[in-house]
Amino acid sequence: MTEKTDGSRAKSADNDRTMMARCIALSAAAIEQGELPFAGLVCRGDKVIAQATNEVVQGGDITRHAELVAISKAQKVLGQKELAGCTLYSNIEPCAMCAFAARETRIERVVFSIRSPMMGGLSKWNVLRDSELSSAMPEVFGPVPEVIGGFMREDAEKIWESWHPLIWAAIKRRGYLDGEDADPALEHLHAIPERHSLIRKIFALHRHGPSLLRKFRL
């Protein structure tokens, strides 16, 4: 049993490295598109469902963060709102806005490289790990996801440094992203299982009720 568990963990870690390497490469491509080097992937296991860079400059829309664009694309690909069983990869810690979207779509895991102490949905606002969201509003927010932070951080930082060395140095010095005194250790926070409360069951029945009635009528 232990060997199987260890093997499963090793496979998951290898998959995370593959997906994050793809995400970091995508962040480099964002620079060529005139965007800041942000990128996000939504995956299920070893399958990439959707990927995106920031589209803030191209779309003239400050809400077009890479994670939000990737989540929206994934919903369209799967034909559903919820992304349970999926992992969100980002080269930068998702901001609070993107973290709320991850929680509302019930994403199971979030893996990111560079921490965001001033804007992060974990480091600053803790949206990703707030268990009160899902306990108070289980019909809206999914359970607390597994979070891995600081994953392949040095690789991700190289892209930002190549984009503009002086600006990247200033960003780190001011502590916007990581910082000169940032903890290099990998942060791994396990998921908190969902409690199947009565209110969650009631809302689930309400949401799926019309489709069930149609089946019975047939």
PDB file of C-alpha atoms in Angstrom:
ATOM      1  CA  MET A   1       0.000   0.000   0.000  1.00  0.00           C
ATOM      2  CA  THR A   2       2.832   2.383   0.911  1.00  0.00           C
ATOM      3  CA  GLU A   3       4.710   1.656  -2.299  1.00  0.00           C
ATOM      4  CA  LYS A   4       1.578   2.353  -4.320  1.00  0.00           C
ATOM      5  CA  THR A   5       0.988   5.609  -2.478  1.00  0.00           C
ATOM      6  CA  ASP A   6       4.601   6.694  -2.956  1.00  0.00           C
ATOM      7  CA  GLY A   7       4.406   5.794  -6.640  1.00  0.00           C
ATOM      8  CA  SER A   8       1.212   7.772  -7.024  1.00  0.00           C
ATOM      9  CA  ARG A   9       2.796  10.790  -5.351  1.00  0.00           C
ATOM     10  CA  ALA A  10       5.849  10.578  -7.587  1.00  0.00           C
ATOM     11  CA  LYS A  11       3.642  10.390 -10.677  1.00  0.00           C
ATOM     12  CA  SER A  12       1.641  13.399  -9.504  1.00  0.00           C
ATOM     13  CA  ALA A  13       4.834  15.375  -8.863  1.00  0.00           C
ATOM     14  CA  ASP A  14       6.153  14.498 -12.328  1.00  0.00           C
ATOM     15  CA  ASN A  15       2.873  15.615 -13.877  1.00  0.00           C
ATOM     16  CA  ASP A  16       2.981  18.865 -11.905  1.00  0.00           C
ATOM     17  CA  ARG A  17       6.482  19.540 -13.232  1.00  0.00           C
ATOM     18  CA  THR A  18       5.364  18.875 -16.805  1.00  0.00           C
ATOM     19  CA  MET A  19       2.335  21.138 -16.532  1.00  0.00           C
ATOM     20  CA  MET A  20       4.147  23.935 -14.722  1.00  0.00           C
ATOM     21  CA  ALA A  21       6.963  23.863 -17.284  1.00  0.00           C
ATOM     22  CA  ARG A  22       4.295  24.337 -19.943  1.00  0.00           C
ATOM     23  CA  CYS A  23       2.739  27.173 -17.944  1.00  0.00           C
ATOM     24  CA  ILE A  24       6.087  28.935 -17.521  1.00  0.00           C
ATOM     25  CA  ALA A  25       6.831  28.583 -21.244  1.00  0.00           C
ATOM     26  CA  LEU A  26       3.410  30.084 -21.931  1.00  0.00           C
ATOM     27  CA  SER A  27       4.243  33.050 -19.691  1.00  0.00           C
ATOM     28  CA  ALA A  28       7.256  33.709 -21.918  1.00  0.00           C
ATOM     29  CA  ALA A  29       4.964  33.665 -24.966  1.00  0.00           C
ATOM     30  CA  ALA A  30       2.795  36.296 -23.265  1.00  0.00           C
ATOM     31  CA  ILE A  31       5.678  38.764 -23.505  1.00  0.00           C
ATOM     32  CA  GLU A  32       5.723  38.376 -27.292  1.00  0.00           C
ATOM     33  CA  GLN A  33       2.010  39.242 -27.302  1.00  0.00           C
ATOM     34  CA  GLY A  34       2.687  42.502 -25.488  1.00  0.00           C
ATOM     35  CA  GLU A  35       1.358  41.202 -22.159  1.00  0.00           C
ATOM     36  CA  LEU A  36       3.031  40.836 -18.783  1.00  0.00           C
ATOM     37  CA  PRO A  37       4.367  37.287 -18.266  1.00  0.00           C
ATOM     38  CA  PHE A  38       1.315  35.731 -16.623  1.00  0.00           C
ATOM     39  CA  ALA A  39      -0.064  32.336 -17.667  1.00  0.00           C
ATOM     40  CA  GLY A  40      -2.532  29.739 -16.436  1.00  0.00           C
ATOM     41  CA  LEU A  41      -3.554  26.171 -17.246  1.00  0.00           C
ATOM     42  CA  VAL A  42      -6.583  24.142 -16.214  1.00  0.00           C
ATOM     43  CA  CYS A  43      -5.812  20.429 -16.312  1.00  0.00           C
ATOM     44  CA  ARG A  44      -7.407  17.156 -15.358  1.00  0.00           C
ATOM     45  CA  GLY A  45      -4.654  14.681 -14.614  1.00  0.00           C
ATOM     46  CA  ASP A  46      -2.206  14.756 -17.514  1.00  0.00           C
ATOM     47  CA  LYS A  47      -4.720  16.351 -19.886  1.00  0.00           C
ATOM     48  CA  VAL A  48      -4.659  20.094 -20.561  1.00  0.00           C
ATOM     49  CA  ILE A  49      -8.248  21.285 -20.825  1.00  0.00           C
ATOM     50  CA  ALA A  50      -7.462  24.961 -21.380  1.00  0.00           C
ATOM     51  CA  GLN A  51      -4.552  27.372 -21.234  1.00  0.00           C
ATOM     52  CA  ALA A  52      -4.239  31.132 -21.429  1.00  0.00           C
ATOM     53  CA  THR A  53      -2.028  34.146 -20.960  1.00  0.00           C
ATOM     54  CA  ASN A  54      -3.178  37.512 -19.692  1.00  0.00           C
ATOM     55  CA  GLU A  55      -5.360  39.326 -22.228  1.00  0.00           C
ATOM     56  CA  VAL A  56      -5.464  42.604 -20.347  1.00  0.00           C
ATOM     57  CA  VAL A  57      -3.552  44.612 -22.962  1.00  0.00           C
ATOM     58  CA  GLN A  58      -4.961  42.850 -26.013  1.00  0.00           C
ATOM     59  CA  GLY A  59      -8.539  43.062 -24.820  1.00  0.00           C
ATOM     60  CA  GLY A  60      -8.298  46.399 -23.034  1.00  0.00           C
ATOM     61  CA  ASP A  61      -9.918  44.657 -20.055  1.00  0.00           C
ATOM     62  CA  ILE A  62      -8.304  44.493 -16.623  1.00  0.00           C
ATOM     63  CA  THR A  63     -10.367  41.423 -15.666  1.00  0.00           C
ATOM     64  CA  ARG A  64      -8.764  39.254 -18.364  1.00  0.00           C
ATOM     65  CA  HIS A  65      -6.279  37.606 -16.029  1.00  0.00           C
ATOM     66  CA  ALA A  66      -4.713  34.388 -17.316  1.00  0.00           C
ATOM     67  CA  GLU A  67      -6.386  32.243 -14.671  1.00  0.00           C
ATOM     68  CA  LEU A  68      -9.842  33.671 -15.350  1.00  0.00           C
ATOM     69  CA  VAL A  69      -9.447  33.243 -19.100  1.00  0.00           C
ATOM     70  CA  ALA A  70      -8.246  29.648 -18.660  1.00  0.00           C
ATOM     71  CA  ILE A  71     -11.133  28.846 -16.285  1.00  0.00           C
ATOM     72  CA  SER A  72     -13.665  30.324 -18.708  1.00  0.00           C
ATOM     73  CA  LYS A  73     -12.218  28.336 -21.606  1.00  0.00           C
ATOM     74  CA  ALA A  74     -12.251  25.129 -19.543  1.00  0.00           C
ATOM     75  CA  GLN A  75     -15.922  25.603 -18.685  1.00  0.00           C
ATOM     76  CA  LYS A  76     -16.745  25.953 -22.369  1.00  0.00           C
ATOM     77  CA  VAL A  77     -14.676  22.892 -23.329  1.00  0.00           C
ATOM     78  CA  LEU A  78     -16.337  20.731 -20.662  1.00  0.00           C
ATOM     79  CA  GLY A  79     -19.765  22.304 -21.120  1.00  0.00           C
ATOM     80  CA  GLN A  80     -20.269  22.885 -17.409  1.00  0.00           C
ATOM     81  CA  LYS A  81     -19.673  25.447 -14.693  1.00  0.00           C
ATOM     82  CA  GLU A  82     -17.959  23.213 -12.142  1.00  0.00           C
ATOM     83  CA  LEU A  83     -14.344  22.110 -12.609  1.00  0.00           C
ATOM     84  CA  ALA A  84     -14.181  19.497  -9.853  1.00  0.00           C
ATOM     85  CA  GLY A  85     -11.229  17.165 -10.271  1.00  0.00           C
ATOM     86  CA  CYS A  86      -9.215  19.834 -12.084  1.00  0.00           C
ATOM     87  CA  THR A  87      -5.936  21.544 -11.213  1.00  0.00           C
ATOM     88  CA  LEU A  88      -5.208  25.207 -11.855  1.00  0.00           C
ATOM     89  CA  TYR A  89      -1.550  25.918 -12.647  1.00  0.00           C
ATOM     90  CA  SER A  90      -0.262  29.490 -12.582  1.00  0.00           C
ATOM     91  CA  ASN A  91       3.236  30.921 -12.755  1.00  0.00           C
ATOM     92  CA  ILE A  92       2.097  33.590 -10.252  1.00  0.00           C
ATOM     93  CA  GLU A  93      -0.053  33.088  -7.160  1.00  0.00           C
ATOM     94  CA  PRO A  94      -3.664  33.793  -8.226  1.00  0.00           C
ATOM     95  CA  CYS A  95      -4.982  37.133  -7.021  1.00  0.00           C
ATOM     96  CA  ALA A  96      -8.116  37.345  -4.861  1.00  0.00           C
ATOM     97  CA  MET A  97     -10.351  37.752  -7.925  1.00  0.00           C
ATOM     98  CA  CYS A  98      -8.949  34.621  -9.582  1.00  0.00           C
ATOM     99  CA  ALA A  99      -8.968  32.724  -6.285  1.00  0.00           C
ATOM    100  CA  PHE A 100     -12.711  33.358  -5.859  1.00  0.00           C
ATOM    101  CA  ALA A 101     -13.286  31.974  -9.355  1.00  0.00           C
ATOM    102  CA  ALA A 102     -11.267  28.878  -8.477  1.00  0.00           C
ATOM    103  CA  ARG A 103     -13.317  28.314  -5.331  1.00  0.00           C
ATOM    104  CA  GLU A 104     -16.647  28.903  -7.076  1.00  0.00           C
ATOM    105  CA  THR A 105     -15.820  26.455  -9.876  1.00  0.00           C
ATOM    106  CA  ARG A 106     -14.770  23.873  -7.261  1.00  0.00           C
ATOM    107  CA  ILE A 107     -11.236  23.439  -8.600  1.00  0.00           C
ATOM    108  CA  GLU A 108      -9.552  20.664  -6.632  1.00  0.00           C
ATOM    109  CA  ARG A 109      -5.915  21.767  -6.689  1.00  0.00           C
ATOM    110  CA  VAL A 110      -4.011  25.029  -7.215  1.00  0.00           C
ATOM    111  CA  VAL A 111      -0.296  24.960  -8.039  1.00  0.00           C
ATOM    112  CA  PHE A 112       1.680  28.175  -8.482  1.00  0.00           C
ATOM    113  CA  SER A 113       5.317  29.272  -8.699  1.00  0.00           C
ATOM    114  CA  ILE A 114       5.858  32.854  -7.502  1.00  0.00           C
ATOM    115  CA  ARG A 115       4.093  34.108  -4.392  1.00  0.00           C
ATOM    116  CA  SER A 116       2.214  37.413  -4.403  1.00  0.00           C
ATOM    117  CA  PRO A 117       2.430  38.854  -0.852  1.00  0.00           C
ATOM    118  CA  MET A 118       0.497  42.040  -1.685  1.00  0.00           C
ATOM    119  CA  MET A 119      -2.193  40.737  -4.021  1.00  0.00           C
ATOM    120  CA  GLY A 120      -2.322  36.960  -3.578  1.00  0.00           C
ATOM    121  CA  GLY A 121      -5.469  34.968  -2.972  1.00  0.00           C
ATOM    122  CA  LEU A 122      -3.519  32.942  -0.420  1.00  0.00           C
ATOM    123  CA  SER A 123      -0.637  35.052   0.921  1.00  0.00           C
ATOM    124  CA  LYS A 124      -2.624  38.283   1.341  1.00  0.00           C
ATOM    125  CA  TRP A 125      -6.342  37.471   1.358  1.00  0.00           C
ATOM    126  CA  ASN A 126      -6.427  33.678   1.949  1.00  0.00           C
ATOM    127  CA  VAL A 127      -9.438  33.098  -0.293  1.00  0.00           C
ATOM    128  CA  LEU A 128      -8.070  29.736  -1.414  1.00  0.00           C
ATOM    129  CA  ARG A 129      -7.877  28.325   2.122  1.00  0.00           C
ATOM    130  CA  ASP A 130     -10.909  29.996   3.709  1.00  0.00           C
ATOM    131  CA  SER A 131     -13.059  27.108   4.943  1.00  0.00           C
ATOM    132  CA  GLU A 132     -15.816  29.503   6.048  1.00  0.00           C
ATOM    133  CA  LEU A 133     -16.699  30.192   2.400  1.00  0.00           C
ATOM    134  CA  SER A 134     -17.707  26.596   1.726  1.00  0.00           C
ATOM    135  CA  SER A 135     -19.233  25.960   5.137  1.00  0.00           C
ATOM    136  CA  ALA A 136     -21.410  29.103   5.073  1.00  0.00           C
ATOM    137  CA  MET A 137     -22.233  29.010   1.342  1.00  0.00           C
ATOM    138  CA  PRO A 138     -21.720  25.418   0.148  1.00  0.00           C
ATOM    139  CA  GLU A 139     -24.139  26.010  -2.717  1.00  0.00           C
ATOM    140  CA  VAL A 140     -21.722  28.599  -4.147  1.00  0.00           C
ATOM    141  CA  PHE A 141     -18.180  27.737  -3.085  1.00  0.00           C
ATOM    142  CA  GLY A 142     -16.344  24.431  -3.351  1.00  0.00           C
ATOM    143  CA  PRO A 143     -14.289  22.822  -0.583  1.00  0.00           C
ATOM    144  CA  VAL A 144     -10.838  24.103   0.327  1.00  0.00           C
ATOM    145  CA  PRO A 145      -8.491  22.938  -2.437  1.00  0.00           C
ATOM    146  CA  GLU A 146      -5.023  21.491  -2.119  1.00  0.00           C
ATOM    147  CA  VAL A 147      -2.495  24.285  -2.676  1.00  0.00           C
ATOM    148  CA  ILE A 148       1.166  23.998  -3.634  1.00  0.00           C
ATOM    149  CA  GLY A 149       3.059  27.287  -3.642  1.00  0.00           C
ATOM    150  CA  GLY A 150       6.609  28.123  -4.699  1.00  0.00           C
ATOM    151  CA  PHE A 151       6.663  25.233  -7.194  1.00  0.00           C
ATOM    152  CA  MET A 152       9.464  25.684  -9.794  1.00  0.00           C
ATOM    153  CA  ARG A 153       9.797  29.246  -8.571  1.00  0.00           C
ATOM    154  CA  GLU A 154      13.301  29.849  -9.923  1.00  0.00           C
ATOM    155  CA  ASP A 155      12.267  28.787 -13.427  1.00  0.00           C
ATOM    156  CA  ALA A 156       9.300  31.155 -13.336  1.00  0.00           C
ATOM    157  CA  GLU A 157      11.433  34.030 -12.045  1.00  0.00           C
ATOM    158  CA  LYS A 158      13.867  33.662 -14.959  1.00  0.00           C
ATOM    159  CA  ILE A 159      11.078  34.595 -17.380  1.00  0.00           C
ATOM    160  CA  TRP A 160      10.228  37.733 -15.414  1.00  0.00           C
ATOM    161  CA  GLU A 161      13.886  38.691 -15.207  1.00  0.00           C
ATOM    162  CA  SER A 162      14.343  38.176 -18.963  1.00  0.00           C
ATOM    163  CA  TRP A 163      11.277  40.376 -19.598  1.00  0.00           C
ATOM    164  CA  HIS A 164      12.803  43.416 -17.866  1.00  0.00           C
ATOM    165  CA  PRO A 165      15.687  42.908 -15.377  1.00  0.00           C
ATOM    166  CA  LEU A 166      15.433  46.360 -13.780  1.00  0.00           C
ATOM    167  CA  ILE A 167      11.665  46.286 -13.307  1.00  0.00           C
ATOM    168  CA  TRP A 168      11.818  42.727 -11.977  1.00  0.00           C
ATOM    169  CA  ALA A 169      14.482  43.787  -9.448  1.00  0.00           C
ATOM    170  CA  ALA A 170      12.239  46.661  -8.328  1.00  0.00           C
ATOM    171  CA  ILE A 171       9.216  44.347  -8.052  1.00  0.00           C
ATOM    172  CA  LYS A 172      11.151  41.958  -5.814  1.00  0.00           C
ATOM    173  CA  ARG A 173      12.668  44.763  -3.742  1.00  0.00           C
ATOM    174  CA  ARG A 174       9.236  46.223  -3.027  1.00  0.00           C
ATOM    175  CA  GLY A 175       7.820  42.804  -2.234  1.00  0.00           C
ATOM    176  CA  TYR A 176       5.102  42.808  -4.891  1.00  0.00           C
ATOM    177  CA  LEU A 177       6.027  39.306  -6.029  1.00  0.00           C
ATOM    178  CA  ASP A 178       7.991  37.141  -3.603  1.00  0.00           C
ATOM    179  CA  GLY A 179      10.723  39.511  -2.494  1.00  0.00           C
ATOM    180  CA  GLU A 180      14.370  39.502  -1.635  1.00  0.00           C
ATOM    181  CA  ASP A 181      13.699  37.855   1.737  1.00  0.00           C
ATOM    182  CA  ALA A 182      11.071  35.393   0.475  1.00  0.00           C
ATOM    183  CA  ASP A 183      11.059  31.896   1.933  1.00  0.00           C
ATOM    184  CA  PRO A 184      12.369  29.557  -0.806  1.00  0.00           C
ATOM    185  CA  ALA A 185      10.677  26.526   0.757  1.00  0.00           C
ATOM    186  CA  LEU A 186       7.880  24.764  -1.084  1.00  0.00           C
ATOM    187  CA  GLU A 187       4.491  25.277   0.557  1.00  0.00           C
ATOM    188  CA  HIS A 188       2.101  22.314   0.438  1.00  0.00           C
ATOM    189  CA  LEU A 189      -1.336  22.676   2.002  1.00  0.00           C
ATOM    190  CA  HIS A 190      -3.651  19.681   1.807  1.00  0.00           C
ATOM    191  CA  ALA A 191      -7.266  19.885   0.736  1.00  0.00           C
ATOM    192  CA  ILE A 192      -9.973  20.017   3.394  1.00  0.00           C
ATOM    193  CA  PRO A 193     -12.756  17.514   2.590  1.00  0.00           C
ATOM    194  CA  GLU A 194     -16.235  18.834   2.003  1.00  0.00           C
ATOM    195  CA  ARG A 195     -18.903  18.179   4.590  1.00  0.00           C
ATOM    196  CA  HIS A 196     -22.127  17.153   2.903  1.00  0.00           C
ATOM    197  CA  SER A 197     -24.457  19.416   4.828  1.00  0.00           C
ATOM    198  CA  LEU A 198     -28.210  19.399   4.483  1.00  0.00           C
ATOM    199  CA  ILE A 199     -28.234  22.834   2.828  1.00  0.00           C
ATOM    200  CA  ARG A 200     -25.739  21.635   0.220  1.00  0.00           C
ATOM    201  CA  LYS A 201     -27.989  18.670  -0.604  1.00  0.00           C
ATOM    202  CA  ILE A 202     -31.057  20.890  -0.851  1.00  0.00           C
ATOM    203  CA  PHE A 203     -29.370  23.300  -3.251  1.00  0.00           C
ATOM    204  CA  ALA A 204     -27.953  20.435  -5.301  1.00  0.00           C
ATOM    205  CA  LEU A 205     -31.463  18.969  -5.633  1.00  0.00           C
ATOM    206  CA  HIS A 206     -32.812  22.382  -6.616  1.00  0.00           C
ATOM    207  CA  ARG A 207     -30.105  22.798  -9.259  1.00  0.00           C
ATOM    208  CA  HIS A 208     -30.558  19.347 -10.797  1.00  0.00           C
ATOM    209  CA  GLY A 209     -34.298  19.065 -10.208  1.00  0.00           C
ATOM    210  CA  PRO A 210     -35.496  20.262 -13.667  1.00  0.00           C
ATOM    211  CA  SER A 211     -33.250  17.798 -15.530  1.00  0.00           C
ATOM    212  CA  LEU A 212     -34.401  14.930 -13.315  1.00  0.00           C
ATOM    213  CA  LEU A 213     -38.044  15.785 -13.981  1.00  0.00           C
ATOM    214  CA  ARG A 214     -37.410  15.781 -17.717  1.00  0.00           C
ATOM    215  CA  LYS A 215     -35.910  12.301 -17.479  1.00  0.00           C
ATOM    216  CA  PHE A 216     -38.913  10.961 -15.598  1.00  0.00           C
ATOM    217  CA  ARG A 217     -41.309  12.479 -18.145  1.00  0.00           C
ATOM    218  CA  LEU A 218     -39.499  10.669 -20.913  1.00  0.00           C
TER     219      LEU A 218
END
